[in-house]
Coordinates of N, CA, C and O in Angstrom, one line a residue:
X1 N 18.0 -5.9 1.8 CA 16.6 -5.8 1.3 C 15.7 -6.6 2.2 O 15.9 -7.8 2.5
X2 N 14.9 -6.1 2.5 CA 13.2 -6.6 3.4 C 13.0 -8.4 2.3 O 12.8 -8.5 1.1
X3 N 13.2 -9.2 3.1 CA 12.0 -10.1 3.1 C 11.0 -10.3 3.3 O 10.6 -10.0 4.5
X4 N 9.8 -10.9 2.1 CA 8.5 -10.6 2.3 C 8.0 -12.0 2.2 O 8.6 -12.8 1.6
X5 N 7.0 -12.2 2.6 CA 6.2 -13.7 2.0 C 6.2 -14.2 0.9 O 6.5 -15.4 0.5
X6 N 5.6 -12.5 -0.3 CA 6.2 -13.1 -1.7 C 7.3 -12.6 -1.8 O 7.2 -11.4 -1.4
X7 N 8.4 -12.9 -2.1 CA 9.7 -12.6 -2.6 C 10.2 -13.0 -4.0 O 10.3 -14.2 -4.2
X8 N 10.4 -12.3 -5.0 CA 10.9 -12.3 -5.8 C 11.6 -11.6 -6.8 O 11.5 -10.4 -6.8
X9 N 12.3 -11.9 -7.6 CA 13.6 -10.9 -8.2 C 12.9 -9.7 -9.3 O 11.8 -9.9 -9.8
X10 N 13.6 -8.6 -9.6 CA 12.9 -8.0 -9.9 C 12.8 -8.5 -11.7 O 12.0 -7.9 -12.5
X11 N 13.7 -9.5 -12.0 CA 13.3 -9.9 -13.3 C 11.8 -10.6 -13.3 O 11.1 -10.8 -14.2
X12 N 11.7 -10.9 -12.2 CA 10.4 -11.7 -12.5 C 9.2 -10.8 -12.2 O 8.1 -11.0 -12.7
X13 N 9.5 -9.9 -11.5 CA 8.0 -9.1 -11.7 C 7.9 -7.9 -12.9 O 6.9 -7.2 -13.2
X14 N 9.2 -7.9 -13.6 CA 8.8 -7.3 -14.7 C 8.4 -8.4 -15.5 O 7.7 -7.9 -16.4
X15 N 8.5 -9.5 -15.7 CA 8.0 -10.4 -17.0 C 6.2 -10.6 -16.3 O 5.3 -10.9 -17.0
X16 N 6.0 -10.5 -14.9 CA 4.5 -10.7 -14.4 C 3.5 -9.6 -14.4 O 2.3 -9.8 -14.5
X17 N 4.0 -8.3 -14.1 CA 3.4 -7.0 -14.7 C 3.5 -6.1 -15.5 O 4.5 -5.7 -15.9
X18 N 2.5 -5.8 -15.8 CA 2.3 -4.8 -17.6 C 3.8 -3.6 -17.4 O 4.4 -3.6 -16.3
X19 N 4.1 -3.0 -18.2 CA 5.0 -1.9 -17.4 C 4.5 -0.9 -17.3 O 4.7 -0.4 -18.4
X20 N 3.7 0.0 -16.7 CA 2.8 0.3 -15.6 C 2.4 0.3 -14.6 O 2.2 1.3 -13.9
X21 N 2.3 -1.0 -14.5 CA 2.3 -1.6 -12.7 C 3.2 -1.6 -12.5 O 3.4 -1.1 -11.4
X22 N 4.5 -2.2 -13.4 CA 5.7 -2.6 -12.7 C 6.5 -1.3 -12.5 O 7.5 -1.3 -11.7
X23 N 6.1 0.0 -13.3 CA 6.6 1.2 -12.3 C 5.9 1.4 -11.1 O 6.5 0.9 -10.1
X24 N 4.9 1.8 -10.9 CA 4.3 2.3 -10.0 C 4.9 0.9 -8.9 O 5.8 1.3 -8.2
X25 N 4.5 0.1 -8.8 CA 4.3 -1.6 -7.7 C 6.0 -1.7 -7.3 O 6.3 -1.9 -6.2
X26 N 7.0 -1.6 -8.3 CA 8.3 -1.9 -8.2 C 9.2 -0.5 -8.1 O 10.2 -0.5 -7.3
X27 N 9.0 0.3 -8.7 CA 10.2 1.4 -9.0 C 9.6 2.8 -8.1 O 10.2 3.8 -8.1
X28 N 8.2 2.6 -7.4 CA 7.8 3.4 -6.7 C 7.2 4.5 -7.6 O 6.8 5.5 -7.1
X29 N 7.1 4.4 -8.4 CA 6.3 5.4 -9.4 C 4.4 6.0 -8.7 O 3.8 5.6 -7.7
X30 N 3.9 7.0 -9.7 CA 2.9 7.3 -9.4 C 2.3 7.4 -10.7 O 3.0 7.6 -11.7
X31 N 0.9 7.1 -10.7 CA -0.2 7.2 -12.0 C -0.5 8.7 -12.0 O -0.7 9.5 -11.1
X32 N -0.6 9.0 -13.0 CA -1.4 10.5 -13.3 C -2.9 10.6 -12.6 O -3.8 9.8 -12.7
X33 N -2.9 12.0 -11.7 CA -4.1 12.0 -11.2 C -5.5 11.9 -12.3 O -5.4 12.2 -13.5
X34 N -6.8 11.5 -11.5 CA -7.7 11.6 -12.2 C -7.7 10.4 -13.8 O -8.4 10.7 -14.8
X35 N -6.7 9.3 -13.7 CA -7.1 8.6 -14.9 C -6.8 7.3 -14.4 O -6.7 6.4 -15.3
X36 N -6.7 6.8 -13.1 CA -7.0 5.8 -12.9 C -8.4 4.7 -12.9 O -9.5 5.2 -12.8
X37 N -8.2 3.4 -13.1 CA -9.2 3.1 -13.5 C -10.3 3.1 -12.2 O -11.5 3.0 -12.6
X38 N -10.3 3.2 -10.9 CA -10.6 2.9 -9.9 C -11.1 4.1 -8.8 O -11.9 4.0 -7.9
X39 N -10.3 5.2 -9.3 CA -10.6 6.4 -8.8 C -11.8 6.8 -8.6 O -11.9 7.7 -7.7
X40 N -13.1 6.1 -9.4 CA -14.3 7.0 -9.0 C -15.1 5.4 -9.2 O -16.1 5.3 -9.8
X41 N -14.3 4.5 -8.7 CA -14.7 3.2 -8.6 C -15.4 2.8 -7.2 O -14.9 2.9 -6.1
X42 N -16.7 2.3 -7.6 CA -17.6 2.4 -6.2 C -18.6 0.9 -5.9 O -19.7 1.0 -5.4
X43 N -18.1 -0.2 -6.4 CA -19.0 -1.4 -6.6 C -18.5 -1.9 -5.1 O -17.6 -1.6 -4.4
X44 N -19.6 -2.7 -5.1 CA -19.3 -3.8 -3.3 C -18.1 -4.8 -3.9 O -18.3 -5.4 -4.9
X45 N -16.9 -4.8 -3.2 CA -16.3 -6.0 -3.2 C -14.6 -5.2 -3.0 O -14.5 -4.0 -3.0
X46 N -13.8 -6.1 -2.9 CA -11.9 -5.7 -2.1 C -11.0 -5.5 -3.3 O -10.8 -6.1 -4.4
X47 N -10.5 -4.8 -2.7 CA -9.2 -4.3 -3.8 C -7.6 -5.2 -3.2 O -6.9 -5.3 -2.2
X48 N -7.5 -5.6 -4.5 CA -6.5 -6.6 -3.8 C -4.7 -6.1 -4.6 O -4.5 -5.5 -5.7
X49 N -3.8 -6.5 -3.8 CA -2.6 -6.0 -4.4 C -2.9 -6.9 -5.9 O -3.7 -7.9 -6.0
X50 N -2.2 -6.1 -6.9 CA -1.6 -6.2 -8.3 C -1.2 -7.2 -8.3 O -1.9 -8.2 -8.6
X51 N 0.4 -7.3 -7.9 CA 1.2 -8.0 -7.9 C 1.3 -9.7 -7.4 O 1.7 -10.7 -7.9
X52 N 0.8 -9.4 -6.2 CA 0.5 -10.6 -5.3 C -1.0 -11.1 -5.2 O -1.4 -12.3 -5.1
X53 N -1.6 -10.2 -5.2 CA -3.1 -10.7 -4.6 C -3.7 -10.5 -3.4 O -4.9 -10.4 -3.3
X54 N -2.8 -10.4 -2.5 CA -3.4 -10.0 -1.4 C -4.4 -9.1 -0.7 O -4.2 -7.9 -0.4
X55 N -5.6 -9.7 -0.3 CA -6.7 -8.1 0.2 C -6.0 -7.0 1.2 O -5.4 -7.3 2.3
X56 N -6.3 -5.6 0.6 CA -5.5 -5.3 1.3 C -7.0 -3.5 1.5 O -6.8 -2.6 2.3
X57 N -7.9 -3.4 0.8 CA -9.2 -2.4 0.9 C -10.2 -3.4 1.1 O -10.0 -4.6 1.0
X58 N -11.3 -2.8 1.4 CA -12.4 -3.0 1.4 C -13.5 -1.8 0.9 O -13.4 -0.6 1.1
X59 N -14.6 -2.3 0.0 CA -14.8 -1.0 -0.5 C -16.0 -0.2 0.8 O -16.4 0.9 0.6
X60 N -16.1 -0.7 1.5 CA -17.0 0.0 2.5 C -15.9 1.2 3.0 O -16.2 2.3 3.4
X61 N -15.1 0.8 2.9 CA -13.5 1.9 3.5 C -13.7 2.8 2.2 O -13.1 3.9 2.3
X62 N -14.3 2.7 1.1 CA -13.9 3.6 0.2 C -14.9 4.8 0.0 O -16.1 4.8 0.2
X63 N -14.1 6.1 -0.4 CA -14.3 7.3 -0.4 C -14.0 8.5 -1.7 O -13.0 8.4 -2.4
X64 N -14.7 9.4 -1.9 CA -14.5 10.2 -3.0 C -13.7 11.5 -2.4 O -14.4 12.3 -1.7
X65 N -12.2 11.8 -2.5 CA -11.7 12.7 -1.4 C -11.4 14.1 -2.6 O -11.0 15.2 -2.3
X66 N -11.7 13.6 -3.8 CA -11.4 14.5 -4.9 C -9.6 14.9 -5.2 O -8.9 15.7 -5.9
X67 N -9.4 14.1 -4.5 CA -7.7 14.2 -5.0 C -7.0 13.5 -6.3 O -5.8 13.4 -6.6
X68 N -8.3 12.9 -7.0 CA -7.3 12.0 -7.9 C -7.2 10.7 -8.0 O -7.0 10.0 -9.0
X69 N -7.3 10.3 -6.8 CA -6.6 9.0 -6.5 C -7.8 7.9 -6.1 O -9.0 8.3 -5.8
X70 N -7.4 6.6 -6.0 CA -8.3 6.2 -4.8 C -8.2 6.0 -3.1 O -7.3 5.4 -2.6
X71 N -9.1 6.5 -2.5 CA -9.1 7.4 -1.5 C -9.8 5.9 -0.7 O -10.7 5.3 -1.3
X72 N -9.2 5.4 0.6 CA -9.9 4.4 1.5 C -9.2 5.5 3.3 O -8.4 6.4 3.5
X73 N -10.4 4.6 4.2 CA -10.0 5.4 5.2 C -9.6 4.5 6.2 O -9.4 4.8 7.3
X74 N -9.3 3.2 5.7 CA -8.8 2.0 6.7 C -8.6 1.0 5.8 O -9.5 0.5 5.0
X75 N -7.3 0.6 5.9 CA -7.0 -1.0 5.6 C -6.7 -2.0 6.0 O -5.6 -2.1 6.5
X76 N -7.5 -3.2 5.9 CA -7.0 -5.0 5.8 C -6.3 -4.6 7.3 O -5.6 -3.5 7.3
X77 N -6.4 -5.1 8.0 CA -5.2 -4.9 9.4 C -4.6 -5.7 9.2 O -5.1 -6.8 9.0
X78 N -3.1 -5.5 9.2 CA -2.1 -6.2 9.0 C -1.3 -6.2 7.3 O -0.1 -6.5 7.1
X79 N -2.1 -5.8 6.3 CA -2.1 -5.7 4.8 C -1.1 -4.7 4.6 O -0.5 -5.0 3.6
X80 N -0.6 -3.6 5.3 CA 0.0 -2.7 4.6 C 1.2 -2.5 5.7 O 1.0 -2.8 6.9
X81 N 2.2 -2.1 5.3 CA 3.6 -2.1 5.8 C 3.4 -0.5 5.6 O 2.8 0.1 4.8
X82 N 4.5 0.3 7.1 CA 4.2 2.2 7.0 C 5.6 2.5 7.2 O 6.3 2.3 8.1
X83 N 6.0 3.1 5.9 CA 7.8 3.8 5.8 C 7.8 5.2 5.6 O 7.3 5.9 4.8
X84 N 8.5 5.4 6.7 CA 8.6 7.1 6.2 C 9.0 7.8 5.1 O 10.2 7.9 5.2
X85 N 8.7 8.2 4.1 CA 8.9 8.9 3.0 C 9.4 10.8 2.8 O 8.7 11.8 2.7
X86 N 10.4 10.6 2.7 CA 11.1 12.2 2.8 C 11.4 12.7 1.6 O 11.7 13.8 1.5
X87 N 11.5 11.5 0.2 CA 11.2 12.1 -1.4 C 10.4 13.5 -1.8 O 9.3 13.7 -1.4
X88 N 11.1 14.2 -2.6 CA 10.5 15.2 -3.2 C 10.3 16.5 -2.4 O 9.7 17.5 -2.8
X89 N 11.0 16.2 -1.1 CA 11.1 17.6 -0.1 C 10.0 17.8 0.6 O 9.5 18.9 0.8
X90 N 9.2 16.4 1.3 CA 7.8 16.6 1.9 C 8.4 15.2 3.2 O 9.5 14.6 3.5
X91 N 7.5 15.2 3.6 CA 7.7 14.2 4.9 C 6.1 13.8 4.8 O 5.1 14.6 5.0
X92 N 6.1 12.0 4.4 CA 4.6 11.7 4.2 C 5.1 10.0 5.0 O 6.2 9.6 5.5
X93 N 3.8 9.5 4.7 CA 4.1 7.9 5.1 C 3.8 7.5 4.0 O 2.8 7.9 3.4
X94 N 4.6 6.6 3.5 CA 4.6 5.5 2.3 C 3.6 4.3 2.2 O 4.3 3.6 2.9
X95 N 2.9 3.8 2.0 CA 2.0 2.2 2.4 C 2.5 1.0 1.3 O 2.2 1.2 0.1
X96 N 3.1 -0.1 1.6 CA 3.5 -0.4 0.7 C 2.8 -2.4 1.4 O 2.7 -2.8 2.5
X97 N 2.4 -2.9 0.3 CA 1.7 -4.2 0.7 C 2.7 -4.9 1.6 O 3.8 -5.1 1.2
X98 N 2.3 -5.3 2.8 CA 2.7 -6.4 3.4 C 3.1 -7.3 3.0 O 4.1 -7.6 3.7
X99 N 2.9 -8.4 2.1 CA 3.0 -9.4 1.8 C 4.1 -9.7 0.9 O 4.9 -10.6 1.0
X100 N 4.1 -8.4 -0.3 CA 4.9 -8.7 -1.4 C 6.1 -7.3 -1.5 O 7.1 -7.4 -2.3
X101 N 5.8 -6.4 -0.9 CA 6.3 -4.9 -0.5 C 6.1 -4.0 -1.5 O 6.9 -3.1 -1.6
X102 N 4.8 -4.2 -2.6 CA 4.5 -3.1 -3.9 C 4.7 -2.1 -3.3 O 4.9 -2.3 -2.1
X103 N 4.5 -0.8 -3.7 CA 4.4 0.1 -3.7 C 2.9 0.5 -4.4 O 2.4 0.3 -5.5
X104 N 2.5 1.0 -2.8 CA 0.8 1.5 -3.2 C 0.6 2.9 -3.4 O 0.4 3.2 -4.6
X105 N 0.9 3.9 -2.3 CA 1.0 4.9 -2.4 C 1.1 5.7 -0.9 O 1.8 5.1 0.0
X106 N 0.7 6.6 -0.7 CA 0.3 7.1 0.5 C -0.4 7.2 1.4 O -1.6 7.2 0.9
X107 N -0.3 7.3 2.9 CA -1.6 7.6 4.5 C -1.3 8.9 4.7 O -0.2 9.3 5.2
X108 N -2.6 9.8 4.5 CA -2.5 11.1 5.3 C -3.4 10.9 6.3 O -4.1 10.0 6.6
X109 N -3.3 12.2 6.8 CA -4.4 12.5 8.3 C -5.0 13.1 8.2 O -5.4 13.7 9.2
X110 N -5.8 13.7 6.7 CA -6.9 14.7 6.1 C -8.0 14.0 5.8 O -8.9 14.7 5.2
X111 N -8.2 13.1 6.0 CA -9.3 11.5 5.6 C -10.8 12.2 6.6 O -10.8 13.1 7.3
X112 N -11.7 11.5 6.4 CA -12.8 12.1 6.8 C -12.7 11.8 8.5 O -12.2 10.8 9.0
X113 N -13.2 12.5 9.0 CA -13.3 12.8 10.5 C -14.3 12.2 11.2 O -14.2 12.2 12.4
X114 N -15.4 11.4 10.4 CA -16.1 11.0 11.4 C -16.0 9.6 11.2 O -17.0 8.9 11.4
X115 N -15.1 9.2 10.9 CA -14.8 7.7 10.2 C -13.1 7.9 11.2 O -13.1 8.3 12.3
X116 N -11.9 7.4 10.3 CA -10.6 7.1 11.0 C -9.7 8.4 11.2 O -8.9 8.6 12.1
X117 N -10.2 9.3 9.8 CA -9.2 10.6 10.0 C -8.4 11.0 9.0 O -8.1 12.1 8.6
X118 N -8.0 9.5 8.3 CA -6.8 9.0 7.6 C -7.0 8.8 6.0 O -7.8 8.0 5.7
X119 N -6.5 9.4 5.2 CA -6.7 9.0 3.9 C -5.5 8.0 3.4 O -4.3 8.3 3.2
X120 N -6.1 6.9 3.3 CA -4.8 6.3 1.4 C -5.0 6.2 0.6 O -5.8 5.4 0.1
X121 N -4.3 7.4 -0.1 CA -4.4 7.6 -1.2 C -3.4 6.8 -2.2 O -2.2 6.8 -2.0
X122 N -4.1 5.9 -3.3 CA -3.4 4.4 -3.3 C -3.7 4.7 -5.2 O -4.6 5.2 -5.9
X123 N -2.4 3.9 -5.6 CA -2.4 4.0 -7.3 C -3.6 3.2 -7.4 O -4.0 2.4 -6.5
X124 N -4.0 3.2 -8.3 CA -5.7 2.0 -9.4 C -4.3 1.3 -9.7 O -4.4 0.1 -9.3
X125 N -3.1 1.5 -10.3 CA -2.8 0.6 -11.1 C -1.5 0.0 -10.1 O -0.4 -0.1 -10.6
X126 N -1.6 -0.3 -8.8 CA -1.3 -1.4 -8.1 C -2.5 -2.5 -7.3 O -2.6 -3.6 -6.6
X127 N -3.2 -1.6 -7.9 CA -4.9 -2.4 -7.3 C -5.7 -3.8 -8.3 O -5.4 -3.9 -9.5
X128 N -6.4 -4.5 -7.9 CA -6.9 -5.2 -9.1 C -8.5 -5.3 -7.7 O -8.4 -5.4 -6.5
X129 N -9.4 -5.3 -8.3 CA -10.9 -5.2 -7.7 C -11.4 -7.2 -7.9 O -11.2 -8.0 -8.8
X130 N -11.9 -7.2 -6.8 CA -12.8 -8.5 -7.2 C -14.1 -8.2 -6.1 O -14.1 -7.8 -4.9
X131 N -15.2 -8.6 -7.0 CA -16.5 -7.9 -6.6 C -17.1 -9.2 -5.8 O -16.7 -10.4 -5.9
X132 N -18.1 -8.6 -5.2 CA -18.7 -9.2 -3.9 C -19.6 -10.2 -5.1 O -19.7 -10.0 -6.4
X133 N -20.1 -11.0 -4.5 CA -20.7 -12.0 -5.2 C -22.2 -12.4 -4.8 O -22.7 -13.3 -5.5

């Protein structure tokens, strides 16, 4: 298993996240499209991992892609860790936090075109927001 900066056992991040997060952040789970809290979430200020804290969006990166999810077209450089994902009979890239290895969600290449290209499409509920001040 990957060492990360935060490292810890998985008893402990189930006693530190709701069980919700701790599917989605730990067991690789996904939130139901369209009921995230963040999905059509549009205030100035960074989306930071759940679990750890780490900034890992910026809301200037954020976008409405209509898929469901929350949609950024660039992240934090260096914030997110890229694993090939071959689950479910598709071939995608995985993005999982750098720091603590949650599970965020997905990077496609359908993201807007005159910006990076790239969509991540990322659970609300490995995210937690702290607004610009």
């Amino acid at each position: 298993m990957k060492k990360y900066p935060i490292n810890k056992s998985e008893a402990d991040w189930q006693k530190e996240l709701d069980p919700d997060a701790y599917y989605v952040l730990r067991q690789k789970g996904t939130e139901r499209p369209f009921t995230g809290t963040y999905n059509l979430h549009f205030e100035d200020g960074d989306y930071h991992c759940k679990a750890c804290g780490a900034k890992l969006f910026e809301s200037n990166n954020k976008f409405e892609s209509g898929c469901g999810w929350p949609s950024f077209d660039q992240a934090v450089e260096g914030a997110i860790e890229y694993i090939r994902d071959t689950s479910h009979g598709m071939i995608r890239t995985e993005t999982l936090c750098a720091n603590c290895g949650g599970h965020l969600g997905h990077v496609f290449n359908d993201g807007p075109r005159e910006t990076t290209g790239q969509r991540y499409c990322i659970n609300s509920l490995s995210l937690d927001f702290k607004k610009d001040e």
